[in-house]
PDB file of C-alpha atoms in Angstrom:
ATOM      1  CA  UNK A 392       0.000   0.000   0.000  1.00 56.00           C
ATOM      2  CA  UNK A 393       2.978   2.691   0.782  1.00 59.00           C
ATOM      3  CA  UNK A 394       4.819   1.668  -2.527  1.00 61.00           C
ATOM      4  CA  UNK A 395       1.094   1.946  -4.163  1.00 60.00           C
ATOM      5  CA  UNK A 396       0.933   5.963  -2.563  1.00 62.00           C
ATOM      6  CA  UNK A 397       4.617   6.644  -3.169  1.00 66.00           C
ATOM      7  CA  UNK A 398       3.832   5.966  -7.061  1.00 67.00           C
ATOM      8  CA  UNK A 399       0.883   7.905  -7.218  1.00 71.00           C
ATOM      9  CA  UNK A 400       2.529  10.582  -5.975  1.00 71.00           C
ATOM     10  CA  UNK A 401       5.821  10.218  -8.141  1.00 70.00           C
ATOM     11  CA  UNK A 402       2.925  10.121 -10.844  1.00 69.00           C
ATOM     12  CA  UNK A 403       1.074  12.843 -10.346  1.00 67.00           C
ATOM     13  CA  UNK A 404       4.514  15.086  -9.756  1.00 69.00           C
ATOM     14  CA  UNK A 405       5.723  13.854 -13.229  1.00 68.00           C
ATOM     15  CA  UNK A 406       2.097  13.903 -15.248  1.00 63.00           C
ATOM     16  CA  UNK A 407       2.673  17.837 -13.333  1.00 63.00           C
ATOM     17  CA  UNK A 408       6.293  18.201 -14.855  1.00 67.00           C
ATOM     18  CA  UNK A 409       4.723  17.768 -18.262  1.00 61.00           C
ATOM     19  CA  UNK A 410       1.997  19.777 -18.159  1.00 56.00           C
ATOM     20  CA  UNK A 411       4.121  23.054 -17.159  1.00 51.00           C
ATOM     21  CA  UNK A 412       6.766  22.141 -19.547  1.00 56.00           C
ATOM     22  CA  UNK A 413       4.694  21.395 -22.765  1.00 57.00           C
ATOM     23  CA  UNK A 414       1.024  22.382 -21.696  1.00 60.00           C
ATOM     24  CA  UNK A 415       1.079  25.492 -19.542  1.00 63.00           C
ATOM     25  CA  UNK A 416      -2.458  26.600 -20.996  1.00 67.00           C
ATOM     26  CA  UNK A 417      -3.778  23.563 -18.576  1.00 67.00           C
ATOM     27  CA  UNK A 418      -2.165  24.616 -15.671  1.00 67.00           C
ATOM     28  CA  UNK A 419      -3.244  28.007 -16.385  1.00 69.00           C
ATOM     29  CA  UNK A 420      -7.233  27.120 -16.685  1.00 70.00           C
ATOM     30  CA  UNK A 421      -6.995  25.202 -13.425  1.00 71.00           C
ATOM     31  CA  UNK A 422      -5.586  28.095 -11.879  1.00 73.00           C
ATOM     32  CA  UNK A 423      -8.498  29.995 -13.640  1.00 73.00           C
ATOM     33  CA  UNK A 424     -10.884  27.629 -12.350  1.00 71.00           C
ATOM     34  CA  UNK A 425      -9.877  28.910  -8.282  1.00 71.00           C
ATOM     35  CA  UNK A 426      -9.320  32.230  -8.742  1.00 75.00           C
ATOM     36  CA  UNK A 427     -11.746  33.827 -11.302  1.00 75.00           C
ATOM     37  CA  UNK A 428     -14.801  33.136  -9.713  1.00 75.00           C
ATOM     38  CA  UNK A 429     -14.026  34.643  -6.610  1.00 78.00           C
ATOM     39  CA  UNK A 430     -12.439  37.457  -8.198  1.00 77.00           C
ATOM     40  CA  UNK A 431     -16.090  37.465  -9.984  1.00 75.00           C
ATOM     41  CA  UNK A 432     -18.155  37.280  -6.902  1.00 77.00           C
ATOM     42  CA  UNK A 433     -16.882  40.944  -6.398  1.00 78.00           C
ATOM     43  CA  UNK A 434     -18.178  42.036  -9.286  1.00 81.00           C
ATOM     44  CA  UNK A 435     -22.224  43.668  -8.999  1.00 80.00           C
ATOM     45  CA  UNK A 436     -22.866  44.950 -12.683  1.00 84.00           C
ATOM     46  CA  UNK A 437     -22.376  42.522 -16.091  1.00 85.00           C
ATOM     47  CA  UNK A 438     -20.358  45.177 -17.245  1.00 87.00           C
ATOM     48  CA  UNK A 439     -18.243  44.537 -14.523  1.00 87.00           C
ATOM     49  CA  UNK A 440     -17.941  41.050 -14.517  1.00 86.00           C
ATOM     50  CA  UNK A 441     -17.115  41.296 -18.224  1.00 87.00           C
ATOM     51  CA  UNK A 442     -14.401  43.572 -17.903  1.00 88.00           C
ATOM     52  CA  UNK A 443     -12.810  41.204 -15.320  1.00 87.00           C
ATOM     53  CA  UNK A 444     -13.462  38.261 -17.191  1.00 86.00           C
ATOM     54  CA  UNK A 445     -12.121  39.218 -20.603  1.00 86.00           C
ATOM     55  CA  UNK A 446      -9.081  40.848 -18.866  1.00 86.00           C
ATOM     56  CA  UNK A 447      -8.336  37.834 -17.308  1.00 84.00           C
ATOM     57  CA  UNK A 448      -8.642  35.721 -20.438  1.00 84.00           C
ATOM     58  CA  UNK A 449      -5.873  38.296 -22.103  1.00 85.00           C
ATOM     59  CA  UNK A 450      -3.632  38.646 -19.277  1.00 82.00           C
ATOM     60  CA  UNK A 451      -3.855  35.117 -17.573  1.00 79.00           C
ATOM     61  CA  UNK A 452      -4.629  32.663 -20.199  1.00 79.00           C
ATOM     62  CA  UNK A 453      -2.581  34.468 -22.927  1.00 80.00           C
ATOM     63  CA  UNK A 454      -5.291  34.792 -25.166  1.00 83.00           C
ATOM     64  CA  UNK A 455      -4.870  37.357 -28.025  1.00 86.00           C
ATOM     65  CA  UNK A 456      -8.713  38.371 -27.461  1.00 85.00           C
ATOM     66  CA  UNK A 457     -11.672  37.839 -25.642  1.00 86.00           C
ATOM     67  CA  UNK A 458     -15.098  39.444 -26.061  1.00 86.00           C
ATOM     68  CA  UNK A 459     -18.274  38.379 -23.676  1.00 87.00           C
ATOM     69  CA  UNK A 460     -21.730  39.112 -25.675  1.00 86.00           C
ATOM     70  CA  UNK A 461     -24.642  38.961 -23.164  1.00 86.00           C
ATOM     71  CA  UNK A 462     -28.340  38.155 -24.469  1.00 85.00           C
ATOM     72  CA  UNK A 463     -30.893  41.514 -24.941  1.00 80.00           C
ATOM     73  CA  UNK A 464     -34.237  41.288 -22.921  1.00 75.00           C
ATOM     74  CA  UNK A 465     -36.013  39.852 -25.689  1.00 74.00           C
ATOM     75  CA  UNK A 466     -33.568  37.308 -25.783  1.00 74.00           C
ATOM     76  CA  UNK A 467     -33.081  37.460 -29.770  1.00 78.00           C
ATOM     77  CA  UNK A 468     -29.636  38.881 -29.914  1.00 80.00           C
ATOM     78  CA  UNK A 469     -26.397  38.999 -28.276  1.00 82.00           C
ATOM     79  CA  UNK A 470     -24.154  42.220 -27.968  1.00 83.00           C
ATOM     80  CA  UNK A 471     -20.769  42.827 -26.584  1.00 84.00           C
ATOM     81  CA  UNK A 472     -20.568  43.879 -23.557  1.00 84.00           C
ATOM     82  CA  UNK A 473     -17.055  43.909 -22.559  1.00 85.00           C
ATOM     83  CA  UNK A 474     -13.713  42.986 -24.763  1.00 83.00           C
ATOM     84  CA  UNK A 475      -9.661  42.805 -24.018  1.00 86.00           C
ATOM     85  CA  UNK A 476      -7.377  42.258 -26.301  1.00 80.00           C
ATOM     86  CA  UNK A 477      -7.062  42.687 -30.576  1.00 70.00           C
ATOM     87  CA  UNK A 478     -10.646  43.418 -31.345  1.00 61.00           C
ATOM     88  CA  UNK A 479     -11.187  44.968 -34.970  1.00 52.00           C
ATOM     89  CA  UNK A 480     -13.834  47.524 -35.426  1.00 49.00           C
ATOM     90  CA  UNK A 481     -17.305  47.439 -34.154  1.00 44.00           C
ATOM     91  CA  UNK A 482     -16.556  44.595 -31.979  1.00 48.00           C
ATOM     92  CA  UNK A 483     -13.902  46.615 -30.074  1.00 47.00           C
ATOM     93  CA  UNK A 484     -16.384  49.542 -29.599  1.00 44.00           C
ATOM     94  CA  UNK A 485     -18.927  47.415 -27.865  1.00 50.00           C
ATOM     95  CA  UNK A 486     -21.563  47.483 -31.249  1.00 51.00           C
ATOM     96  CA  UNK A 487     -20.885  44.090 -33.102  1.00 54.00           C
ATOM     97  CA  UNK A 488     -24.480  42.321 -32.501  1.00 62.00           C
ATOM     98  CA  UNK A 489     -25.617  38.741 -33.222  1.00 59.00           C
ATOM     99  CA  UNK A 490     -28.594  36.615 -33.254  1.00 59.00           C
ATOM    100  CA  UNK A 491     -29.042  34.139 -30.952  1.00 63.00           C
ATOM    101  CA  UNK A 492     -29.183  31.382 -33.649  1.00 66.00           C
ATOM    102  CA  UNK A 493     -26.758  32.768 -35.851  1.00 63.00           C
ATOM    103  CA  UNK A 494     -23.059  32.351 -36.569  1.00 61.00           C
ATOM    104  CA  UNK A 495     -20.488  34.322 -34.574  1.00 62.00           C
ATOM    105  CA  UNK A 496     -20.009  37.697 -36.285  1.00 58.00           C
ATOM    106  CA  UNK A 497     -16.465  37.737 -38.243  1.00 57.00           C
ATOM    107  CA  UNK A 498     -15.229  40.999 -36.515  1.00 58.00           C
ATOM    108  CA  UNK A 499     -14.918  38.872 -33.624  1.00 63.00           C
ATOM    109  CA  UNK A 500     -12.482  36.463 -34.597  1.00 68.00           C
ATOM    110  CA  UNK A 501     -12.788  33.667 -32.142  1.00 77.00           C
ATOM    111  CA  UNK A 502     -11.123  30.789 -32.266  1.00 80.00           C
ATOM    112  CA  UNK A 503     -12.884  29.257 -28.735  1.00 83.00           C
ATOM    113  CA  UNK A 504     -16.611  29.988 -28.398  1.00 84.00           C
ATOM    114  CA  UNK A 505     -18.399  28.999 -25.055  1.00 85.00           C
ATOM    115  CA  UNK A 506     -22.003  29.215 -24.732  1.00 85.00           C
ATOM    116  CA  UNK A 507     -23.466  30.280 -21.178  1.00 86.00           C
ATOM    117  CA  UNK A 508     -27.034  29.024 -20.356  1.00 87.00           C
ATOM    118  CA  UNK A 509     -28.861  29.542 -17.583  1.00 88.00           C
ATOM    119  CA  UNK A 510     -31.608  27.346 -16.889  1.00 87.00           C
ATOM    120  CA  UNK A 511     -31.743  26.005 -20.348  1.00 86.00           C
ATOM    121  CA  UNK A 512     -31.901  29.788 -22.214  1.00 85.00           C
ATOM    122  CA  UNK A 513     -28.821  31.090 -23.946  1.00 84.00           C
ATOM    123  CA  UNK A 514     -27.387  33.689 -21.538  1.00 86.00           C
ATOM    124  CA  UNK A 515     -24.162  34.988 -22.920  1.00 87.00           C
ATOM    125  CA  UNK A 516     -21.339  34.047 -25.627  1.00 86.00           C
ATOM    126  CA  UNK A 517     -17.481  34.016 -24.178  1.00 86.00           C
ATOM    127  CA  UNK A 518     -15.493  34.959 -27.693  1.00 86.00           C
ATOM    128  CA  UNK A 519     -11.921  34.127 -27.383  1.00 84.00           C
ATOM    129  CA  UNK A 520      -9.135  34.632 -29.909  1.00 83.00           C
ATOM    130  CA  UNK A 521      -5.831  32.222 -30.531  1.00 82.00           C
ATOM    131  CA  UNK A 522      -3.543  32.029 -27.343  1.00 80.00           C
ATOM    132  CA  UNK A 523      -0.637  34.149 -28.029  1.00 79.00           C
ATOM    133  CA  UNK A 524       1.688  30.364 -27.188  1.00 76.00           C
ATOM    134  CA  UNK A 525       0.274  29.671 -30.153  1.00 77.00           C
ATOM    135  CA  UNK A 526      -0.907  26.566 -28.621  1.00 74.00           C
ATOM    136  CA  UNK A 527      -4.517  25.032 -29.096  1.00 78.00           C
ATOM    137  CA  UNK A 528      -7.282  24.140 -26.599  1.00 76.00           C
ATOM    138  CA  UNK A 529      -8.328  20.874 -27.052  1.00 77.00           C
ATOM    139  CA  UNK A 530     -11.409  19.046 -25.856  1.00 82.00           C
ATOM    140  CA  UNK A 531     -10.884  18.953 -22.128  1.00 80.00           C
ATOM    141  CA  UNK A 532      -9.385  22.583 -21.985  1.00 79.00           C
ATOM    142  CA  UNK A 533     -12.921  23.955 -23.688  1.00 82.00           C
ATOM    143  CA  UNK A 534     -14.512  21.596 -20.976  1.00 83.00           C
ATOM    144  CA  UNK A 535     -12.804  23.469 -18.377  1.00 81.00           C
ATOM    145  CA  UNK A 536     -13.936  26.434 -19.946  1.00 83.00           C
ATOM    146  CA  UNK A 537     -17.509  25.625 -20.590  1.00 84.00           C
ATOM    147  CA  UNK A 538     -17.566  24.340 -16.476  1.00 83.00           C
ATOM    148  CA  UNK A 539     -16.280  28.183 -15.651  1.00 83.00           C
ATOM    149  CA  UNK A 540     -19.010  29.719 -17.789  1.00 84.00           C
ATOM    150  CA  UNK A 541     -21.856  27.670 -16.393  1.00 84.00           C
ATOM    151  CA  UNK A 542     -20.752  28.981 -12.918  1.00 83.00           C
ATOM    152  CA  UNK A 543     -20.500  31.779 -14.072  1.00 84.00           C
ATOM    153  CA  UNK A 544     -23.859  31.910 -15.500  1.00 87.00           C
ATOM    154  CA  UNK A 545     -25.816  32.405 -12.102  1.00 86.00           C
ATOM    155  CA  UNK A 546     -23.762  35.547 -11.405  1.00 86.00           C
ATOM    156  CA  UNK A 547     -24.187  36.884 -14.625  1.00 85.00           C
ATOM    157  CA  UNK A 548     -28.206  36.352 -14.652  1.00 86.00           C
ATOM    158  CA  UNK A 549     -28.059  38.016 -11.364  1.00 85.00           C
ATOM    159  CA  UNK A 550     -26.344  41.292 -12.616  1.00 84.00           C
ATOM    160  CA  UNK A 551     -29.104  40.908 -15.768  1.00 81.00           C
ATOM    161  CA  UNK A 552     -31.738  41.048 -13.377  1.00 83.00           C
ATOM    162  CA  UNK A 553     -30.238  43.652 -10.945  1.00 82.00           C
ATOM    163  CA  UNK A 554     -29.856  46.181 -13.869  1.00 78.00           C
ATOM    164  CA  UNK A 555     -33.217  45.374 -15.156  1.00 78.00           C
ATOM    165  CA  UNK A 556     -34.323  46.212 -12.085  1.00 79.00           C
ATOM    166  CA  UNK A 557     -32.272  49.313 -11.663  1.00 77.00           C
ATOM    167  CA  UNK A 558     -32.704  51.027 -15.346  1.00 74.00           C
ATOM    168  CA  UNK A 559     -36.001  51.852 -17.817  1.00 74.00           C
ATOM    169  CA  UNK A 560     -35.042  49.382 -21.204  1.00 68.00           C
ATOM    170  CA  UNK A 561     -36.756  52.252 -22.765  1.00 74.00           C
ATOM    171  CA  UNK A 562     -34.906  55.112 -21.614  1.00 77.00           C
ATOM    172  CA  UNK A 563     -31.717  53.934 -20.681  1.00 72.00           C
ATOM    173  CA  UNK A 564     -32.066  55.879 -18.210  1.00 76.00           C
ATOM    174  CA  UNK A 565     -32.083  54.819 -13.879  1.00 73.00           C
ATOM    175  CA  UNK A 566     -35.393  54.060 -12.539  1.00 70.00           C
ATOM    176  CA  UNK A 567     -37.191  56.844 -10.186  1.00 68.00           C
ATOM    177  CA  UNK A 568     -36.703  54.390  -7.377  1.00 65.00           C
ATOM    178  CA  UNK A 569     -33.338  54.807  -7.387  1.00 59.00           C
ATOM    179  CA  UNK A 570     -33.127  58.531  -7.432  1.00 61.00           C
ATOM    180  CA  UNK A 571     -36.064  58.025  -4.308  1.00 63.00           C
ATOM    181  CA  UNK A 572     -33.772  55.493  -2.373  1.00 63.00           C
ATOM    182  CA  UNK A 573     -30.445  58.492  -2.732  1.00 64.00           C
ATOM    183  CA  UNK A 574     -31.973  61.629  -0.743  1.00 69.00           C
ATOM    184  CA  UNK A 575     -32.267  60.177   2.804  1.00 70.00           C
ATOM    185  CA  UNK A 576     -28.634  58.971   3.517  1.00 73.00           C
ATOM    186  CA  UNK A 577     -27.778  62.261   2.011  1.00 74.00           C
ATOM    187  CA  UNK A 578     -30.149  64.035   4.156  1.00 76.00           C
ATOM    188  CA  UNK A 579     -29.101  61.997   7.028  1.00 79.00           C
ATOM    189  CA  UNK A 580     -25.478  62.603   5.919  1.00 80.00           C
ATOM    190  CA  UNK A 581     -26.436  66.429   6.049  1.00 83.00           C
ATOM    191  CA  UNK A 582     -28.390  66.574   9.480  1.00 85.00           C
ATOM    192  CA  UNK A 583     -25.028  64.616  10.750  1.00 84.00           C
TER     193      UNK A 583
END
């Protein structure tokens, strides 16, 4: 039994070994795994969250781009809501818009697309471009990446509703609840 632990051990230091040395995008998503949703539990607005996300995608990962494209209210299109990276055009300035049921928009140039549901409805898009290793994800790394977005997803629905809540879809403007809710600290602020 002690040999038996001793070579799992010596295994699971080598199969380690390897994956630094010749796949460092693996170690890098299971470091992703730990730290980005906590990092995202921080975050209150989508906009938020996205910025975080994609920045971390860029700067952690090594990815030449990322873009995250959150569903309208009507749930018939996606637009970009936050981007890092190379982004040409009208992607970049937050305006590149898909349907849900169509093909990612070329301006995006994504080499790794993972689809967020939440409860079975399309939620958001993560858009990311080529690592800049030049390596490729394979199966298991989109897996790892497609289990991060679906944790994701409840956090992102949340900030959805919250800002639904929070501003008129017509408008664009904040809700008169909000302006009600500001005057009394501000008036208890003053008395103080």
């Amino acid at each position: 039994v002690r040999g038996h632990l001793l070579l799992d051990r010596l295994a699971g230091g080598v199969a380690s070994a390897i994956d630094h040395g010749f796949f460092p995008e693996k170690v890098l998503l299971r470091r992703l795994r730990r730290t980005l949703l906590a990092d995202m539990a921080g975050e209150t607005t989508i906009d938020g969250m996205g910025r975080r996300l994609t920045s971390t995608l860029v700067a952690d990962l090594g990815a030449t781009s990322a873009a995250l494209l959150v569903v309208d209210d009507a749930r018939e299109a996606y637009r970009v809501r936050a981007s890092a990276g190379v982004l040409p055009g009208a992607a970049a300035a937050g305006e590149a818009v898909m349907p849900v049921e169509g093909p990612v928009p070329a301006g995006l140039s994504c080499d790794t697309v993972v689809r967020v549901d939440f409860r079975g409805e399309p939620l958001a898009l993560i858009c990311m471009g080529s690592l800049t290793s030049g390596a490729r994800l394979d199966d298991d790394d989109r897996d790892a990446l497609a289990h991060i977005a679906q944790q994701l997803a409840a956090m992102i629905e949340n900030a959805r509703l919250f800002e639904l809540a929070r501003i008129d879809a017509l408008t664009g403007l904040a809700r008169s609840d909000v302006f009600d809710a500001r005057p009394r600290p501000q008036a208890t602020r003053s008395a103080r």
